[in-house]
Short mmCIF file of C-alpha atoms in Angstrom, two decimals:
data_model
loop_
_atom_site.label_atom_id
_atom_site.label_comp_id
_atom_site.label_asym_id
_atom_site.label_seq_id
_atom_site.Cartn_x
_atom_site.Cartn_y
_atom_site.Cartn_z
CA MET A 1 53.05 251.30 -98.14
CA THR A 2 51.93 249.09 -95.26
CA ASP A 3 53.51 246.11 -96.99
CA LEU A 4 56.75 248.01 -97.51
CA SER A 5 56.95 249.20 -93.91
CA GLY A 6 56.24 245.65 -92.77
CA LEU A 7 59.04 244.48 -95.04
CA ILE A 8 61.57 246.90 -93.65
CA GLN A 9 60.68 246.49 -89.97
CA SER A 10 62.18 243.31 -88.64
CA ASP A 11 59.86 241.14 -86.55
CA ALA A 12 61.83 238.17 -85.31
CA ALA A 13 58.75 236.34 -83.99
CA ALA A 14 56.81 236.86 -87.22
CA ASP A 15 59.82 235.79 -89.29
CA ARG A 16 59.88 232.48 -87.48
CA VAL A 17 56.33 231.41 -88.25
CA VAL A 18 57.32 230.22 -91.74
CA PRO A 19 59.64 227.19 -91.61
CA PRO A 20 63.09 228.24 -92.79
CA ALA A 21 64.12 225.12 -94.68
CA GLY A 22 63.17 223.99 -98.16
CA PHE A 23 64.51 223.94 -101.69
CA THR A 24 62.89 227.28 -102.44
CA VAL A 25 65.63 228.96 -100.41
CA GLN A 26 68.34 227.68 -102.74
CA LEU A 27 66.16 228.26 -105.81
CA THR A 28 65.54 231.89 -104.98
CA LEU A 29 69.11 232.62 -103.94
CA PHE A 30 70.57 230.94 -107.02
CA SER A 31 68.06 232.54 -109.43
CA ALA A 32 68.61 236.00 -108.01
CA GLY A 33 72.38 235.54 -108.02
CA ALA A 34 72.51 234.23 -111.58
CA MET A 35 70.16 236.90 -112.88
CA ALA A 36 72.12 239.67 -111.15
CA PHE A 37 75.37 238.29 -112.58
CA LEU A 38 73.86 238.34 -116.10
CA ALA A 39 72.34 241.78 -115.47
CA VAL A 40 75.80 243.22 -114.72
CA PHE A 41 77.03 241.99 -118.09
CA ALA A 42 73.91 243.18 -119.90
CA LEU A 43 74.38 246.56 -118.26
CA ALA A 44 78.05 246.69 -119.25
CA LEU A 45 77.13 245.68 -122.81
CA SER A 46 74.48 248.34 -123.01
CA LEU A 47 76.77 251.04 -121.64
CA ALA A 48 79.66 250.00 -123.91
CA ALA A 49 77.34 250.01 -126.92
CA GLY A 50 76.11 253.43 -125.87
CA ARG A 51 79.67 254.74 -125.69
CA LEU A 52 80.40 253.33 -129.12
CA ALA A 53 77.24 254.81 -130.59
CA VAL A 54 78.16 258.21 -129.19
CA HIS A 55 81.72 257.94 -130.43
CA TRP A 56 80.79 256.78 -133.89
CA GLY A 57 77.92 259.19 -134.07
CA THR A 58 79.85 262.29 -133.05
CA GLU A 59 83.59 261.80 -133.38
CA LEU A 60 83.52 260.04 -136.74
CA ALA A 61 80.83 262.37 -138.01
CA ARG A 62 83.23 265.24 -137.51
CA SER A 63 86.06 263.65 -139.48
CA SER A 64 86.59 262.75 -143.13
CA THR A 65 89.38 261.30 -145.17
CA LEU A 66 90.75 262.52 -148.45
CA ARG A 67 92.55 259.80 -150.39
CA ILE A 68 95.02 260.96 -153.05
CA SER A 69 96.19 258.57 -155.71
CA ALA A 70 98.94 259.86 -157.99
CA HIS A 71 102.30 258.95 -159.45
CA ALA A 72 105.08 259.09 -156.88
CA GLU A 73 106.69 262.17 -158.42
CA GLN A 74 103.35 264.07 -158.37
CA MET A 75 102.19 262.92 -154.98
CA ASP A 76 103.60 265.76 -152.87
CA THR A 77 102.27 268.37 -155.34
CA GLN A 78 98.82 266.83 -155.27
CA VAL A 79 98.83 266.64 -151.48
CA ALA A 80 99.87 270.28 -151.17
CA ALA A 81 97.17 271.33 -153.65
CA ALA A 82 94.54 269.37 -151.72
CA LEU A 83 95.60 270.96 -148.43
CA ARG A 84 95.35 274.42 -150.02
CA VAL A 85 91.82 273.64 -151.20
CA LEU A 86 90.84 272.37 -147.76
CA GLU A 87 92.33 275.41 -145.99
CA THR A 88 90.02 277.66 -147.96
CA THR A 89 86.94 275.49 -147.60
CA PRO A 90 84.34 276.82 -145.14
CA GLY A 91 83.46 274.27 -142.47
CA VAL A 92 86.85 272.58 -142.44
CA GLU A 93 88.49 273.13 -139.05
CA SER A 94 91.80 271.46 -139.88
CA ALA A 95 93.38 269.16 -142.40
CA ARG A 96 96.65 267.27 -142.24
CA ALA A 97 98.36 264.62 -144.27
CA LEU A 98 99.10 261.41 -142.41
CA ASP A 99 102.84 260.71 -142.24
CA THR A 100 104.47 257.45 -143.24
CA THR A 101 104.44 256.03 -139.69
CA GLU A 102 100.68 256.65 -139.33
CA GLN A 103 99.94 255.03 -142.69
CA GLN A 104 102.11 252.05 -141.70
CA ALA A 105 100.10 251.71 -138.49
CA LEU A 106 96.88 251.69 -140.49
CA LEU A 107 98.12 248.91 -142.75
CA GLU A 108 99.83 246.89 -140.04
CA PRO A 109 96.79 244.72 -139.21
CA TRP A 110 96.81 243.39 -142.79
CA PHE A 111 100.51 243.43 -143.78
CA GLY A 112 102.27 243.16 -140.46
CA PRO A 113 104.92 245.49 -139.04
CA GLY A 114 107.81 247.10 -140.98
CA LEU A 115 105.98 247.50 -144.26
CA PRO A 116 108.22 249.46 -146.72
CA ILE A 117 105.44 251.84 -147.57
CA ASP A 118 107.72 254.18 -149.54
CA MET A 119 108.27 251.43 -152.09
CA LEU A 120 104.59 250.72 -152.61
CA PRO A 121 102.01 252.65 -154.66
CA VAL A 122 99.96 253.43 -151.63
CA PRO A 123 97.67 256.45 -151.76
CA ARG A 124 98.31 259.31 -149.32
CA LEU A 125 95.62 260.11 -146.79
CA ILE A 126 94.58 263.52 -145.48
CA GLU A 127 92.56 263.64 -142.27
CA ILE A 128 89.94 266.38 -142.25
CA LEU A 129 88.29 267.64 -139.07
CA GLU A 130 85.09 269.60 -139.52
CA THR A 131 83.70 272.51 -137.58
CA GLY A 132 80.40 271.99 -135.82
CA ALA A 133 78.50 273.30 -138.86
CA GLY A 134 80.37 270.94 -141.23
CA TYR A 135 81.30 271.55 -144.85
CA ASP A 136 79.45 271.25 -148.12
CA ALA A 137 80.61 267.79 -149.24
CA PRO A 138 79.23 267.92 -152.85
CA GLY A 139 80.78 271.40 -153.35
CA LEU A 140 84.15 270.24 -152.02
CA ARG A 141 84.09 267.21 -154.31
CA LEU A 142 83.52 269.46 -157.34
CA ARG A 143 86.43 271.71 -156.35
CA LEU A 144 88.73 268.75 -155.80
CA GLN A 145 87.73 267.29 -159.14
CA GLY A 146 88.98 270.45 -160.79
CA GLU A 147 92.11 271.11 -158.76
CA VAL A 148 93.25 267.67 -157.50
CA PRO A 149 92.00 265.09 -160.01
CA GLY A 150 93.30 262.05 -158.09
CA ALA A 151 91.55 262.93 -154.83
CA VAL A 152 88.63 260.94 -153.44
CA LEU A 153 86.68 262.40 -150.51
CA ASP A 154 85.29 259.90 -148.02
CA ASP A 155 83.08 261.55 -145.40
CA HIS A 156 82.63 258.15 -143.58
CA THR A 157 78.87 258.27 -144.08
CA ARG A 158 78.82 254.96 -145.85
CA TYR A 159 80.18 252.91 -142.98
CA ARG A 160 79.37 255.25 -140.09
CA ARG A 161 75.62 254.91 -140.46
CA PRO A 162 75.42 251.12 -140.12
CA LEU A 163 77.93 251.22 -137.26
CA VAL A 164 75.96 253.83 -135.37
CA SER A 165 72.77 251.91 -136.09
CA ALA A 166 74.36 248.64 -134.92
CA ALA A 167 75.65 250.26 -131.73
CA ALA A 168 72.22 251.75 -131.02
CA HIS A 169 70.63 248.36 -131.59
CA LEU A 170 73.14 246.72 -129.27
CA ARG A 171 72.31 249.28 -126.60
CA VAL A 172 68.59 248.53 -126.98
CA LEU A 173 69.34 244.80 -126.85
CA GLY A 174 71.31 245.34 -123.66
CA TRP A 175 68.39 247.10 -121.96
CA LEU A 176 65.97 244.51 -123.36
CA SER A 177 68.16 241.81 -121.85
CA ILE A 178 67.92 243.53 -118.47
CA LEU A 179 64.14 243.59 -118.81
CA LEU A 180 64.07 239.91 -119.76
CA ILE A 181 66.38 239.08 -116.86
CA SER A 182 64.00 240.94 -114.51
CA GLY A 183 61.05 239.04 -115.99
CA THR A 184 62.84 235.73 -115.61
CA LEU A 185 63.73 236.55 -112.01
CA ALA A 186 60.09 237.45 -111.33
CA ALA A 187 58.98 234.14 -112.88
CA MET A 188 61.50 232.13 -110.86
CA VAL A 189 60.59 233.88 -107.61
CA THR A 190 56.89 233.39 -108.37
CA LEU A 191 57.46 229.66 -108.92
CA ALA A 192 59.49 229.41 -105.73
CA ALA A 193 56.91 231.39 -103.76
CA ASN A 194 54.07 229.25 -105.13
CA ALA A 195 55.98 226.10 -104.19
CA ALA A 196 56.74 227.44 -100.71
CA LEU A 197 53.12 228.49 -100.14
CA ALA A 198 51.83 225.13 -101.36
CA ALA A 199 54.36 223.24 -99.23
CA ASN A 200 53.32 225.29 -96.22
CA SER A 201 49.55 224.99 -96.59
CA GLN A 202 49.41 223.29 -93.19
CA VAL A 203 51.32 226.21 -91.65
CA ILE A 204 48.92 228.63 -93.31
CA GLY A 205 45.98 226.64 -91.90
CA VAL A 206 47.41 226.88 -88.37
CA LEU A 207 48.10 230.59 -88.74
CA ARG A 208 44.56 231.21 -89.90
CA LEU A 209 43.20 229.11 -87.04
CA VAL A 210 44.93 231.33 -84.49
CA GLY A 211 43.72 234.56 -86.08
CA ALA A 212 46.38 235.54 -88.62
CA THR A 213 45.08 237.77 -91.39
CA ASP A 214 45.99 236.99 -94.99
CA ALA A 215 48.03 240.21 -95.02
CA TYR A 216 50.10 238.91 -92.10
CA ILE A 217 50.67 235.52 -93.74
CA ALA A 218 51.54 237.10 -97.09
CA ARG A 219 53.94 239.52 -95.40
CA ALA A 220 55.81 236.66 -93.73
CA PHE A 221 56.43 235.01 -97.11
CA VAL A 222 57.02 238.24 -99.04
CA ARG A 223 59.60 239.44 -96.54
CA ARG A 224 61.47 236.15 -96.67
CA PHE A 225 61.56 235.96 -100.48
CA THR A 226 62.46 239.62 -100.90
CA LEU A 227 65.39 239.36 -98.51
CA ARG A 228 66.56 236.17 -100.21
CA ALA A 229 66.38 237.84 -103.64
CA ILE A 230 68.34 240.86 -102.40
CA THR A 231 70.99 238.61 -100.84
CA GLY A 232 71.33 236.45 -103.95
CA ALA A 233 71.40 239.46 -106.24
CA ALA A 234 74.07 241.16 -104.11
CA VAL A 235 76.31 238.11 -104.41
CA GLY A 236 75.62 237.82 -108.16
CA MET A 237 76.34 241.52 -108.64
CA MET A 238 79.67 241.26 -106.82
CA LEU A 239 80.68 238.28 -108.95
CA GLY A 240 79.59 240.10 -112.11
CA LEU A 241 81.59 243.18 -111.16
CA ALA A 242 84.60 241.02 -110.42
CA GLY A 243 84.21 239.45 -113.87
CA ILE A 244 84.06 242.85 -115.55
CA TRP A 245 87.01 244.10 -113.50
CA LEU A 246 89.10 241.10 -114.56
CA LEU A 247 88.51 241.76 -118.28
CA PRO A 248 91.61 242.99 -120.11
CA GLU A 249 91.75 246.75 -120.45
CA GLY A 250 91.20 248.22 -123.88
CA ASP A 251 89.90 251.23 -125.72
CA THR A 252 86.61 251.77 -123.91
CA ALA A 253 85.45 254.33 -126.45
CA ASN A 254 86.29 252.58 -129.70
CA ASP A 255 86.15 248.84 -129.30
CA LEU A 256 83.23 246.80 -128.05
CA LEU A 257 85.22 243.69 -127.20
CA THR A 258 88.23 245.21 -125.49
CA GLY A 259 86.19 248.15 -124.26
CA PHE A 260 83.55 245.93 -122.64
CA ALA A 261 84.03 247.51 -119.24
CA LEU A 262 82.47 249.99 -116.87
CA THR A 263 83.94 253.45 -116.63
CA GLY A 264 83.67 256.24 -114.08
CA TRP A 265 80.32 256.55 -112.36
CA HIS A 266 78.99 253.60 -114.39
CA TRP A 267 80.68 251.37 -111.78
CA GLY A 268 77.97 252.57 -109.38
CA LEU A 269 75.04 251.49 -111.56
CA PRO A 270 75.17 247.73 -110.74
CA VAL A 271 74.56 248.67 -107.09
CA LEU A 272 70.97 249.28 -108.19
CA ILE A 273 70.58 245.63 -109.23
CA PRO A 274 70.01 244.09 -105.74
CA PRO A 275 67.29 246.62 -104.76
CA LEU A 276 65.66 246.15 -108.16
CA ALA A 277 65.80 242.36 -107.71
CA GLY A 278 64.27 242.87 -104.26
CA ALA A 279 61.49 245.02 -105.70
CA THR A 280 60.84 242.40 -108.39
CA ALA A 281 60.71 239.62 -105.80
CA PHE A 282 58.49 241.73 -103.54
CA LEU A 283 55.90 242.31 -106.28
CA ALA A 284 56.09 238.72 -107.58
CA THR A 285 55.75 237.13 -104.14
CA ARG A 286 52.97 239.47 -103.07
CA ALA A 287 50.96 238.62 -106.18
CA ALA A 288 51.65 234.88 -105.74
CA ALA A 289 50.73 234.97 -102.05
CA ALA A 290 47.48 236.84 -102.71
CA ARG A 291 46.55 234.30 -105.39
CA VAL A 292 47.46 231.23 -103.35
CA LEU A 293 45.79 232.50 -100.16
CA ARG A 294 42.61 233.20 -102.11
CA GLY A 295 42.78 229.65 -103.44
CA LEU A 296 43.30 228.17 -99.98
CA ALA A 297 40.22 229.91 -98.56
CA MET B 1 20.10 223.69 -65.75
CA ASN B 2 20.40 227.39 -65.23
CA PRO B 3 18.50 228.97 -68.10
CA THR B 4 20.66 232.09 -68.00
CA ARG B 5 23.69 229.97 -68.96
CA GLY B 6 21.89 227.60 -71.25
CA CYS B 7 21.16 227.54 -74.89
CA GLY B 8 18.38 226.96 -77.36
CA THR B 9 18.39 223.97 -79.64
CA THR B 10 16.61 222.68 -82.69
CA ASN B 11 13.14 223.70 -83.72
CA ARG B 12 13.44 226.66 -81.34
CA ALA B 13 12.10 224.49 -78.55
CA ASN B 14 14.73 225.58 -76.10
CA GLY B 15 15.51 229.07 -77.32
CA VAL B 16 17.20 231.51 -75.00
CA LYS B 17 15.25 234.69 -74.58
CA GLY B 18 16.49 238.02 -73.32
CA ARG B 19 20.16 237.07 -73.40
CA GLN B 20 22.82 238.30 -75.78
CA THR B 21 24.10 235.28 -77.65
CA VAL B 22 27.70 234.79 -78.67
CA ILE B 23 26.98 232.28 -81.42
CA GLU B 24 23.64 231.81 -83.12
CA LEU B 25 22.67 229.42 -85.88
CA GLU B 26 19.29 229.82 -87.51
CA ASN B 27 17.88 227.20 -89.86
CA VAL B 28 21.38 226.33 -90.92
CA ALA B 29 22.10 223.64 -93.46
CA TYR B 30 25.42 222.51 -94.81
CA SER B 31 25.87 220.42 -97.93
CA TYR B 32 29.05 218.78 -99.08
CA GLY B 33 29.74 216.75 -102.19
CA GLY B 34 26.13 216.87 -103.30
CA GLY B 35 24.70 215.58 -100.03
CA GLU B 36 23.31 217.47 -97.08
CA LEU B 37 25.41 216.89 -93.97
CA LEU B 38 23.55 219.16 -91.59
CA SER B 39 19.97 220.30 -91.91
CA ASP B 40 17.80 222.95 -90.30
CA LEU B 41 19.95 223.61 -87.26
CA SER B 42 18.98 226.36 -84.91
CA ILE B 43 20.81 227.11 -81.70
CA LYS B 44 21.82 230.06 -79.56
CA LEU B 45 24.86 229.87 -77.31
CA ALA B 46 24.67 232.23 -74.36
CA PRO B 47 27.79 233.68 -72.72
CA GLY B 48 29.19 231.42 -70.00
CA SER B 49 27.30 228.33 -71.11
CA PHE B 50 28.81 224.84 -71.36
CA HIS B 51 27.78 222.45 -74.11
CA PHE B 52 28.70 219.03 -75.24
CA LEU B 53 28.07 218.03 -78.81
CA THR B 54 27.87 214.34 -79.43
CA GLY B 55 26.97 211.97 -82.19
CA PRO B 56 28.52 209.12 -84.16
CA SER B 57 31.61 209.56 -86.28
CA GLY B 58 30.79 211.37 -89.52
CA ALA B 59 27.62 212.87 -88.06
CA GLY B 60 28.93 216.38 -88.67
CA LYS B 61 30.26 217.45 -85.27
CA SER B 62 33.45 218.96 -86.70
CA THR B 63 31.47 220.64 -89.46
CA PHE B 64 29.15 222.12 -86.86
CA LEU B 65 32.11 223.53 -84.94
CA LYS B 66 33.65 224.92 -88.14
CA LEU B 67 30.42 226.76 -88.80
CA CYS B 68 30.77 228.25 -85.31
CA TYR B 69 34.14 229.85 -86.07
CA ALA B 70 33.50 230.70 -89.72
CA ALA B 71 35.89 228.12 -91.12
CA LEU B 72 32.87 227.04 -93.17
CA LEU B 73 29.85 229.01 -94.33
CA PRO B 74 26.38 227.48 -94.30
CA THR B 75 24.77 226.54 -97.59
CA ALA B 76 21.43 227.69 -96.16
CA GLY B 77 20.32 229.61 -93.11
CA GLN B 78 22.26 232.13 -91.09
CA VAL B 79 25.18 231.95 -88.69
CA ARG B 80 25.66 234.99 -86.45
CA LEU B 81 28.93 235.28 -84.54
CA PHE B 82 28.89 237.95 -81.84
CA GLY B 83 25.99 239.49 -83.69
CA ALA B 84 27.68 239.59 -87.12
CA ASP B 85 26.42 237.55 -90.04
CA ALA B 86 29.21 235.12 -90.99
CA ARG B 87 28.38 235.55 -94.68
CA THR B 88 29.10 239.25 -94.61
CA MET B 89 32.40 238.92 -92.75
CA ASP B 90 35.46 239.54 -94.88
CA ARG B 91 38.64 237.56 -94.33
CA THR B 92 40.12 240.13 -91.98
CA ALA B 93 36.95 240.09 -89.88
CA VAL B 94 37.13 236.29 -89.74
CA ALA B 95 40.77 236.52 -88.62
CA LEU B 96 39.79 238.96 -85.86
CA LEU B 97 36.91 236.68 -84.87
CA ARG B 98 39.43 233.89 -84.22
CA GLN B 99 40.89 236.04 -81.45
CA ARG B 100 37.52 235.81 -79.67
CA VAL B 101 36.98 232.11 -80.38
CA GLY B 102 39.66 229.70 -79.21
CA VAL B 103 39.71 226.37 -81.02
CA VAL B 104 41.19 223.08 -79.84
CA HIS B 105 41.51 220.48 -82.57
CA GLN B 106 41.80 216.76 -82.09
CA ASP B 107 45.09 216.83 -84.02
CA CYS B 108 46.10 220.06 -82.27
CA GLN B 109 47.62 221.68 -85.39
CA PHE B 110 50.96 223.06 -84.25
CA LEU B 111 53.87 224.52 -86.14
CA ASP B 112 56.34 221.69 -85.71
CA HIS B 113 59.42 223.87 -86.17
CA LEU B 114 58.55 226.11 -83.20
CA PRO B 115 58.96 225.13 -79.54
CA LEU B 116 55.84 224.66 -77.46
CA ILE B 117 56.02 228.10 -75.82
CA GLU B 118 56.14 229.83 -79.22
CA ASN B 119 53.24 227.73 -80.45
CA VAL B 120 51.21 228.70 -77.41
CA ALA B 121 52.16 232.36 -78.01
CA LEU B 122 51.28 232.17 -81.71
CA PRO B 123 47.92 234.00 -81.39
CA LEU B 124 49.79 236.86 -79.70
CA THR B 125 52.44 236.88 -82.41
CA VAL B 126 49.97 237.04 -85.29
CA ALA B 127 47.99 239.72 -83.47
CA GLY B 128 51.14 241.85 -83.45
CA ARG B 129 51.47 241.78 -79.66
CA ASN B 130 54.92 241.87 -78.10
CA VAL B 131 55.37 238.34 -76.79
CA ALA B 132 58.23 239.42 -74.51
CA HIS B 133 55.79 241.66 -72.63
CA GLU B 134 53.44 238.71 -72.12
CA GLU B 135 56.09 236.37 -70.77
CA ALA B 136 54.63 236.28 -67.25
CA ASN B 137 51.17 235.46 -68.58
CA LEU B 138 52.63 232.78 -70.81
CA LYS B 139 54.42 231.15 -67.89
CA ASP B 140 51.25 231.29 -65.79
CA LEU B 141 49.34 229.66 -68.61
CA LEU B 142 51.90 226.88 -69.05
CA GLN B 143 51.82 226.30 -65.33
CA TRP B 144 48.01 226.14 -65.43
CA VAL B 145 48.11 223.38 -68.05
CA GLY B 146 51.09 221.71 -66.33
CA LEU B 147 53.59 222.18 -69.12
CA THR B 148 56.13 224.54 -67.57
CA ASN B 149 58.94 222.03 -67.92
CA ARG B 150 58.06 221.32 -71.56
CA ALA B 151 58.18 224.92 -72.77
CA SER B 152 61.14 224.43 -75.07
CA ALA B 153 60.06 221.04 -76.46
CA LEU B 154 59.06 220.79 -80.10
CA PRO B 155 55.49 219.54 -80.77
CA PRO B 156 56.61 216.15 -82.18
CA GLU B 157 58.37 215.53 -78.86
CA LEU B 158 55.14 215.95 -76.84
CA SER B 159 52.75 213.20 -75.76
CA GLY B 160 49.10 213.24 -76.84
CA GLY B 161 47.96 214.67 -73.51
CA GLU B 162 50.65 217.33 -73.53
CA ARG B 163 49.69 218.35 -77.04
CA GLN B 164 46.03 218.67 -76.08
CA ARG B 165 46.84 220.78 -73.03
CA ALA B 166 49.18 222.94 -75.11
CA ALA B 167 46.42 223.37 -77.70
CA LEU B 168 44.06 224.45 -74.92
CA ALA B 169 46.63 226.94 -73.62
CA ARG B 170 47.00 228.37 -77.12
CA ALA B 171 43.22 228.53 -77.52
CA VAL B 172 42.79 230.66 -74.40
CA ILE B 173 45.87 232.89 -74.52
CA MET B 174 43.94 235.70 -76.20
CA ALA B 175 41.28 235.49 -73.45
CA PRO B 176 38.57 234.46 -75.91
CA ASP B 177 34.89 234.58 -75.11
CA VAL B 178 34.29 231.11 -76.53
CA VAL B 179 36.35 227.91 -76.55
CA LEU B 180 35.43 225.22 -79.09
CA ALA B 181 37.07 221.83 -78.62
CA ASP B 182 36.83 219.14 -81.28
CA GLU B 183 37.35 215.65 -79.79
CA PRO B 184 39.98 216.99 -77.38
CA THR B 185 40.25 213.65 -75.58
CA GLY B 186 40.27 211.48 -78.68
CA ASN B 187 43.94 210.51 -78.43
CA ILE B 188 44.57 210.54 -74.72
CA ASP B 189 43.97 208.21 -71.78
CA TRP B 190 41.17 208.53 -69.21
CA GLU B 191 43.30 210.20 -66.57
CA MET B 192 44.49 212.85 -69.01
CA SER B 193 40.93 213.29 -70.29
CA GLN B 194 39.81 214.09 -66.77
CA ARG B 195 42.62 216.60 -66.37
CA LEU B 196 41.67 218.33 -69.62
CA LEU B 197 38.02 218.33 -68.59
CA GLN B 198 38.95 220.07 -65.33
CA LEU B 199 40.72 222.78 -67.30
CA LEU B 200 37.64 223.28 -69.49
CA ILE B 201 35.41 223.45 -66.42
CA GLU B 202 37.74 226.02 -64.86
CA LEU B 203 37.51 228.11 -68.00
CA ASN B 204 33.74 227.88 -67.91
CA ARG B 205 33.76 229.04 -64.29
CA MET B 206 35.75 232.05 -65.47
CA GLY B 207 32.79 232.89 -67.70
CA LYS B 208 33.90 231.40 -70.98
CA THR B 209 31.41 229.75 -73.29
CA ILE B 210 32.55 226.19 -73.91
CA MET B 211 31.48 223.73 -76.55
CA VAL B 212 33.11 220.30 -76.67
CA ALA B 213 32.45 217.91 -79.52
CA THR B 214 33.02 214.38 -78.34
CA HIS B 215 31.74 210.85 -78.74
CA ASP B 216 33.12 209.97 -75.29
CA LEU B 217 29.93 209.61 -73.20
CA SER B 218 31.86 208.81 -70.03
CA LEU B 219 33.52 212.21 -70.29
CA ILE B 220 30.11 213.84 -70.57
CA ARG B 221 28.80 211.93 -67.57
CA ALA B 222 31.85 212.96 -65.55
CA ALA B 223 31.39 216.57 -66.52
CA LYS B 224 27.71 216.68 -65.68
CA THR B 225 28.51 215.91 -62.07
CA GLN B 226 30.58 219.08 -61.85
CA VAL B 227 29.11 221.63 -64.22
CA GLN B 228 25.76 222.59 -65.67
CA ALA B 229 26.30 221.36 -69.16
CA ARG B 230 23.82 220.95 -71.93
CA VAL B 231 24.30 217.96 -74.20
CA LEU B 232 23.40 218.22 -77.85
CA ARG B 233 23.36 215.36 -80.27
CA ILE B 234 23.57 215.38 -84.07
CA LYS B 235 21.32 212.68 -85.40
CA ASN B 236 20.00 212.29 -88.93
CA ARG B 237 21.60 215.61 -89.89
CA ARG B 238 19.67 217.48 -87.19
CA LEU B 239 20.55 218.80 -83.79
CA GLN B 240 18.72 217.35 -80.79
CA LEU B 241 18.83 217.92 -77.10
CA ALA B 242 20.15 214.68 -75.61
CA GLY B 243 17.99 213.10 -72.98
CA ALA B 244 18.44 211.05 -69.88
CA ASP B 245 20.16 208.26 -71.81
CA LEU B 246 23.35 210.15 -71.03
#
């Protein structure tokens, strides 16, 4: 607490006892800035992956697709029969057949626009939305087998699970990246602080000669490095936010690449990066100073 | 010599009795690099006493002074500073001790990026005192050492004599009980040496305990005409009271 209060209270005379110049200034500023810049992207990645995991885990889990393959002249009959079955199935909230335009949109990425879908033997798709309790998938399959022989029920489980798992892993990787970035920042600040303390051993000797306690000497260095780290991280954060802001807009809920952005209150989260960088620098410099001052005894 | 302002030296032959000592060494030895540099030193410095410490280069004068302000700890024996055993003092206690013992080094040891006035005020700064409130005292002190017009100069811009006087001003700004000076006239001319000596004598007359390590015998002779000073000599690793050869 004493260290923290000493850090917050400005003491112009005490700040001046450590020479201001040296490469450690640039090293600390650049490291903090670069790490904060990367942290913004890691944060955005983690949040985007989280949104995807939620979407795939909840929205897709509540929907299924019924694919009906039949001769053209029997298609409408089969679709109607399938819809009747679904209307009477407990756990099915709604079911509707996709129209021609929707099916064209689904195939457009592979066949391009203007596909004459009416002339092709393309199966019809029925979108099923479940209630919260869900339906009995094996039971529905048995009923469809009997009443709509060409129907295939796809409850999305097969591809939803790996997607949800991948999104969850991406989210964990995002947070892990932030931890690694913090560790790297701590290492860089420690190196810079060690270098600064070693370069200023003569200054430390003079300060000790005139009665400075180790706590006073450490505080002078800790304060300087912490403020540098906060300044560098603030600049890095602003640049990172600008980078995110300049990304093309996309579907933030469905697509990781085009949805790699911050939404709503998430824009406020990067503001935490500079204070966290400051806290990291504070702890790293304090430990380095204690170690070096012990060694210089 | 006035025994109430004197000191005791080796082998307890000249021990001070009945006086509170500021610095006391008892059977102190100091070894460095496998060899013994100082051996079996015993001395008591009384408040207000003036001492010269002499001896050839490498005899251990600086080491002796460092033992007196806990920059070094003895390898044998006991050093008591204001009654406290130096071995039992933690680093904070040593730092606080430095506010009671002003030290003037031969090389002065300044912070080259700070102007002279801030260097002189450094003990106040590190003690957490508001330097702005001490401005009048600072100016008086600079005037006393004759450096008023050099207050804003950086240490590298100062002459040897100016640096020594600035170091003395810094050493006394906290009103210490003891001033230790290590070869303070080593890099300055005779005239400046005399001026510095006068400042040390003035401090002694104010009641400060002074110890000056020097190999400059003419300085000692000049001082002895003005102040009751005891002259100690380090010879063959031991402390001796210097005789009439000085």
